[in-house]
Coordinates of C-alpha atoms in Angstrom, one line a residue:
M1419 CA 0.0 0.0 0.0
A1420 CA 1.5 3.4 -1.1
E1421 CA 2.3 5.9 1.7
H1422 CA 0.3 9.1 1.6
F1423 CA 2.1 12.3 2.6
D1424 CA -0.1 15.2 1.5
C1425 CA -0.5 18.9 2.2
H1426 CA -2.9 19.3 5.1
Y1427 CA -4.8 22.0 3.3
C1428 CA -4.7 21.4 -0.5
K1429 CA -4.0 17.6 -0.3
V1430 CA -1.3 17.7 -2.9
S1431 CA 1.4 15.1 -2.4
L1432 CA 4.4 16.4 -0.6
L1433 CA 6.7 13.4 -1.5
G1434 CA 10.0 14.8 -2.6
K1435 CA 8.9 18.4 -2.0
K1436 CA 9.6 21.1 0.5
Y1437 CA 7.0 21.4 3.2
I1438 CA 6.5 23.2 6.5
L1439 CA 5.2 21.8 9.8
R1440 CA 2.7 23.8 11.9
D1441 CA 0.7 22.3 14.8
N1442 CA 1.9 18.8 13.8
N1443 CA 0.4 19.3 10.3
Q1444 CA 2.4 19.6 7.1
Y1445 CA 1.8 22.2 4.5
C1446 CA 3.1 22.9 1.1
V1447 CA 5.0 26.2 0.9
K1448 CA 2.2 27.9 -1.1
C1449 CA -0.6 27.0 1.3
Y1450 CA 1.5 27.8 4.4
E1451 CA 2.3 31.3 3.1
N1452 CA -1.3 31.9 2.0
L1453 CA -2.6 30.8 5.4
Y1454 CA 0.0 31.9 7.9
S1455 CA 2.5 34.4 6.5
N1456 CA 2.5 37.9 7.9
T1457 CA 2.1 41.0 5.6
C1458 CA 5.1 43.4 5.6
E1459 CA 4.2 46.8 6.9
D1460 CA 6.5 48.5 4.3
C1461 CA 5.9 46.7 1.0
R1462 CA 2.6 45.1 1.9
T1463 CA 3.5 41.7 0.5
P1464 CA 3.6 38.4 2.4
I1465 CA 6.7 37.5 4.3
G1466 CA 7.7 34.2 2.9
S1467 CA 8.9 31.2 4.8
D1468 CA 12.3 31.6 3.4
C1469 CA 12.6 35.2 4.7
K1470 CA 13.3 36.6 8.1
D1471 CA 10.2 38.0 9.8
L1472 CA 11.1 41.0 12.0
S1473 CA 8.3 42.2 14.3
Y1474 CA 7.6 45.1 16.7
K1475 CA 4.3 45.5 18.6
D1476 CA 2.4 43.1 16.4
H1477 CA 3.7 44.6 13.1
H1478 CA 6.0 42.7 10.8
W1479 CA 8.6 43.5 8.2
H1480 CA 10.9 41.8 5.7
E1481 CA 14.5 42.1 6.9
Q1482 CA 15.3 44.4 3.9
C1483 CA 12.1 46.5 4.7
F1484 CA 13.0 47.1 8.3
K1485 CA 14.4 50.6 7.9
C1486 CA 14.1 54.2 9.1
A1487 CA 11.0 55.9 7.7
K1488 CA 13.0 59.1 7.2
C1489 CA 16.5 58.3 6.0
S1490 CA 15.8 54.6 4.9
R1491 CA 18.8 53.2 6.7
S1492 CA 18.5 49.7 8.0
L1493 CA 17.4 49.3 11.6
V1494 CA 18.3 45.6 11.8
E1495 CA 20.1 45.1 15.1
K1496 CA 20.2 48.8 15.7
P1497 CA 18.4 51.0 18.3
F1498 CA 15.4 52.8 17.0
A1499 CA 12.3 54.7 18.2
A1500 CA 8.7 54.7 17.1
K1501 CA 6.6 57.8 16.4
D1502 CA 3.1 57.8 14.9
E1503 CA 3.5 54.1 13.9
N1504 CA 6.7 55.0 12.0
L1505 CA 10.1 53.6 12.9
L1506 CA 13.0 56.0 13.0
C1507 CA 16.7 55.6 13.7
T1508 CA 17.8 57.4 16.9
E1509 CA 19.5 60.2 14.9
C1510 CA 16.4 61.0 12.8
Y1511 CA 14.2 60.8 15.9
S1512 CA 16.5 63.1 17.8
N1513 CA 16.7 65.7 15.0
E1514 CA 12.9 65.6 14.5
Y1515 CA 11.5 65.2 18.0
S1516 CA 14.1 65.4 20.8
S1517 CA 14.6 68.5 23.0
K1518 CA 17.3 71.0 22.1
C1519 CA 19.7 72.1 24.8
F1520 CA 18.9 75.7 25.8
T1521 CA 22.6 76.5 26.2
C1522 CA 24.5 74.7 23.4
K1523 CA 21.4 74.3 21.1
K1524 CA 22.4 70.7 20.3
T1525 CA 20.0 67.8 20.4
I1526 CA 19.5 66.0 23.7
M1527 CA 19.8 62.4 22.7
P1528 CA 17.1 59.9 23.8
G1529 CA 18.2 58.1 27.0
S1530 CA 20.7 60.8 28.0
R1531 CA 20.2 62.7 31.3
K1532 CA 18.7 66.2 30.9
M1533 CA 17.6 69.0 33.2
E1534 CA 14.3 70.8 32.7
Y1535 CA 13.2 74.2 34.1
R1536 CA 10.4 76.6 33.1
G1537 CA 9.8 74.7 29.8
N1538 CA 13.4 74.6 28.7
S1539 CA 15.8 71.7 28.6
W1540 CA 19.6 71.3 29.1
H1541 CA 22.2 68.6 28.8
E1542 CA 23.2 67.7 32.4
T1543 CA 26.7 69.2 31.9
C1544 CA 25.3 72.4 30.2
F1545 CA 23.0 73.3 33.1
A1546 CA 25.7 75.2 34.9
C1547 CA 26.1 78.3 37.0
K1548 CA 26.4 81.5 34.9
R1549 CA 29.2 82.7 37.2
C1550 CA 31.4 79.8 38.1
R1551 CA 30.4 77.5 35.2
Q1552 CA 30.1 74.4 37.4
P1553 CA 27.2 72.0 36.6
M1554 CA 24.5 72.4 39.2
G1555 CA 23.0 68.9 38.9
T1556 CA 20.4 68.6 41.7
K1557 CA 22.0 71.3 43.9
P1558 CA 19.8 74.3 44.7
F1559 CA 20.0 77.3 42.4
I1560 CA 18.6 80.8 42.0
P1561 CA 17.3 82.0 38.6
K1562 CA 17.9 85.6 37.5
E1563 CA 16.4 86.7 34.1
T1564 CA 17.4 84.0 31.6
D1565 CA 20.4 82.8 33.7
S1566 CA 20.8 80.5 36.7
Y1567 CA 23.3 80.7 39.5
C1568 CA 24.4 78.4 42.3
V1569 CA 23.5 79.8 45.7
P1570 CA 27.1 80.9 46.7
C1571 CA 27.7 82.7 43.4
Y1572 CA 24.3 84.4 43.5
E1573 CA 25.0 85.6 47.1
K1574 CA 28.4 87.0 46.1
Q1575 CA 27.1 88.8 43.0
F1576 CA 23.6 90.0 43.6
A1577 CA 22.2 89.4 47.1
L1578 CA 21.7 92.2 49.6
H1579 CA 23.1 91.6 53.1
C1580 CA 21.0 91.9 56.2
S1581 CA 21.8 95.0 58.3
F1582 CA 21.5 92.8 61.5
C1583 CA 23.2 89.5 60.8
K1584 CA 25.2 90.6 57.7
K1585 CA 24.2 87.4 55.9
A1586 CA 22.8 87.3 52.3
I1587 CA 19.1 87.8 51.8
T1588 CA 18.1 85.4 49.1
T1589 CA 14.3 85.6 49.4
G1590 CA 11.9 88.2 50.7
G1591 CA 13.3 90.6 53.3
V1592 CA 12.3 93.9 54.9
T1593 CA 13.5 97.4 54.2
Y1594 CA 13.7 99.8 57.1
H1595 CA 15.4 103.2 56.9
D1596 CA 16.6 102.2 53.4
Q1597 CA 18.5 99.2 54.9
P1598 CA 17.7 95.5 54.1
W1599 CA 16.8 93.0 56.8
H1600 CA 15.8 89.3 56.9
K1601 CA 12.2 89.1 58.1
E1602 CA 13.4 87.0 61.0
C1603 CA 16.0 89.6 61.9
F1604 CA 13.7 92.6 62.0
L1605 CA 12.7 92.5 65.6
C1606 CA 11.3 94.9 68.3
T1607 CA 14.2 96.5 70.2
G1608 CA 12.3 95.9 73.4
C1609 CA 10.6 92.4 73.4
K1610 CA 12.4 90.9 70.3
M1611 CA 9.1 90.1 68.6
Q1612 CA 9.2 89.8 64.8
L1613 CA 7.9 93.1 63.3
A1614 CA 7.5 92.0 59.7
G1615 CA 3.8 92.4 58.8
Q1616 CA 3.0 94.1 62.1
R1617 CA 2.4 97.8 63.0
F1618 CA 5.4 99.3 64.6
T1619 CA 7.1 102.7 65.3
S1620 CA 10.6 103.9 66.1
K1621 CA 12.6 105.8 68.6
D1622 CA 16.1 107.1 67.9
D1623 CA 16.0 105.0 64.7
F1624 CA 15.3 101.8 66.6
P1625 CA 12.1 99.9 65.8
Y1626 CA 9.6 99.0 68.5
C1627 CA 6.3 97.2 68.6
L1628 CA 3.4 99.4 69.7
D1629 CA 3.2 97.8 73.2
C1630 CA 6.9 98.3 73.9
F1631 CA 6.9 101.8 72.6
S1632 CA 3.9 102.7 74.7
N1633 CA 5.3 101.2 77.9
L1634 CA 8.8 102.7 77.4
Y1635 CA 8.2 106.1 75.9
A1636 CA 4.5 107.1 75.7
K1637 CA 3.0 109.8 78.0
K1638 CA 1.2 108.4 81.0
C1639 CA -2.4 109.4 81.8
A1640 CA -2.6 111.5 85.0
A1641 CA -5.8 109.7 85.9
C1642 CA -5.3 106.0 85.1
A1643 CA -1.5 106.1 84.8
K1644 CA -1.7 104.0 81.6
A1645 CA 0.2 104.9 78.5
I1646 CA -1.2 107.4 76.0
A1647 CA 0.1 105.9 72.7
G1648 CA -0.7 108.8 70.5
L1649 CA -0.7 106.3 67.6
G1650 CA -3.4 105.6 65.0
G1651 CA -5.2 108.9 65.8
S1652 CA -5.5 108.4 69.6
K1653 CA -6.8 111.6 71.3
Y1654 CA -5.7 113.0 74.6
I1655 CA -5.9 116.2 76.7
S1656 CA -2.7 118.1 77.7
F1657 CA -2.5 120.7 80.5
E1658 CA 0.5 122.0 82.4
D1659 CA 2.8 119.1 81.5
R1660 CA 0.1 116.6 82.3
Q1661 CA -1.9 114.4 79.9
W1662 CA -5.2 112.5 80.1
H1663 CA -6.9 110.0 77.9
N1664 CA -10.1 111.7 76.6
D1665 CA -12.1 109.1 78.5
C1666 CA -10.2 109.8 81.7
F1667 CA -10.5 113.6 81.6
N1668 CA -13.3 113.8 84.1
C1669 CA -14.2 115.8 87.2
K1670 CA -12.6 114.3 90.3
K1671 CA -15.8 114.7 92.3
C1672 CA -18.8 114.1 90.1
A1673 CA -17.0 112.3 87.2
I1674 CA -18.6 114.3 84.5
S1675 CA -16.5 114.6 81.3
L1676 CA -14.5 117.8 81.1
V1677 CA -13.6 117.4 77.4
G1678 CA -14.6 120.7 75.6
R1679 CA -15.7 122.3 78.9
G1680 CA -14.2 124.7 81.3
F1681 CA -12.5 123.2 84.4
L1682 CA -10.7 124.1 87.6
T1683 CA -7.7 122.5 89.3
N1684 CA -7.1 121.7 92.9
R1685 CA -3.6 120.5 93.4
D1686 CA -3.4 117.3 91.2
D1687 CA -7.2 117.1 90.6
V1688 CA -9.3 118.6 87.9
L1689 CA -12.9 119.7 88.7
C1690 CA -15.9 120.9 86.9
P1691 CA -16.9 124.6 87.7
E1692 CA -19.8 123.5 89.9
C1693 CA -17.7 121.1 92.0
G1694 CA -14.8 123.7 92.1
R1695 CA -17.0 126.3 93.8
D1696 CA -17.4 123.9 96.8
V1697 CA -13.6 123.6 97.3

């Protein structure tokens, strides 16, 4: 009995012919390619069994068709990148899509380290201090216009120095008598409370919070002995080197207010005219 060895699909005899096995079934070359060959993304023809089938993300190419979409150089065994379903060699991809260094204007190659700040990019070695030219890497820096400086160089070249501690002021600060101060150094001369953002006054060019100034220098009310600040529009009465709060300027005997009225004095007391007649 003659042995049958036929194509699993078209049943043509495969005796003495080239065939291909798939899932334990044998196929003639023509049937195998019609049934199972992938179509090349470039030339749109089947990739035959006698050709290399190169694939990337479910797409397939003949070996000779696996090339850069822009410069047509072969990408076989070479690094490449994909953009909008096109394959590009690293050089074409970089020229077309990679960031350009803000300093040297050259392409920042894919995979290389880069620094980014305010929408611009730099090679790691190009992101350097404008003054000392040392790469800043991940160290803190201070921008000025279009340039950047490491902190020591910025302090040497631009920063104001605090009138109190003499150290550089890199952020914020307070100006008092045309002199710069750190916020944390601008303190009340009396209690040492920070004055930045607070109401304050001065005496002999020294700053004071309102409480300290009132306690130390403000006039004292002859009636209640408390300070008359005289700040923020406070009103007071003055008579013969003595002062009273408006609310304290009252008749010693009947306590009627004497503001805007005539009055008499009896030693250290002030009296309304009526009570003064009885003295």
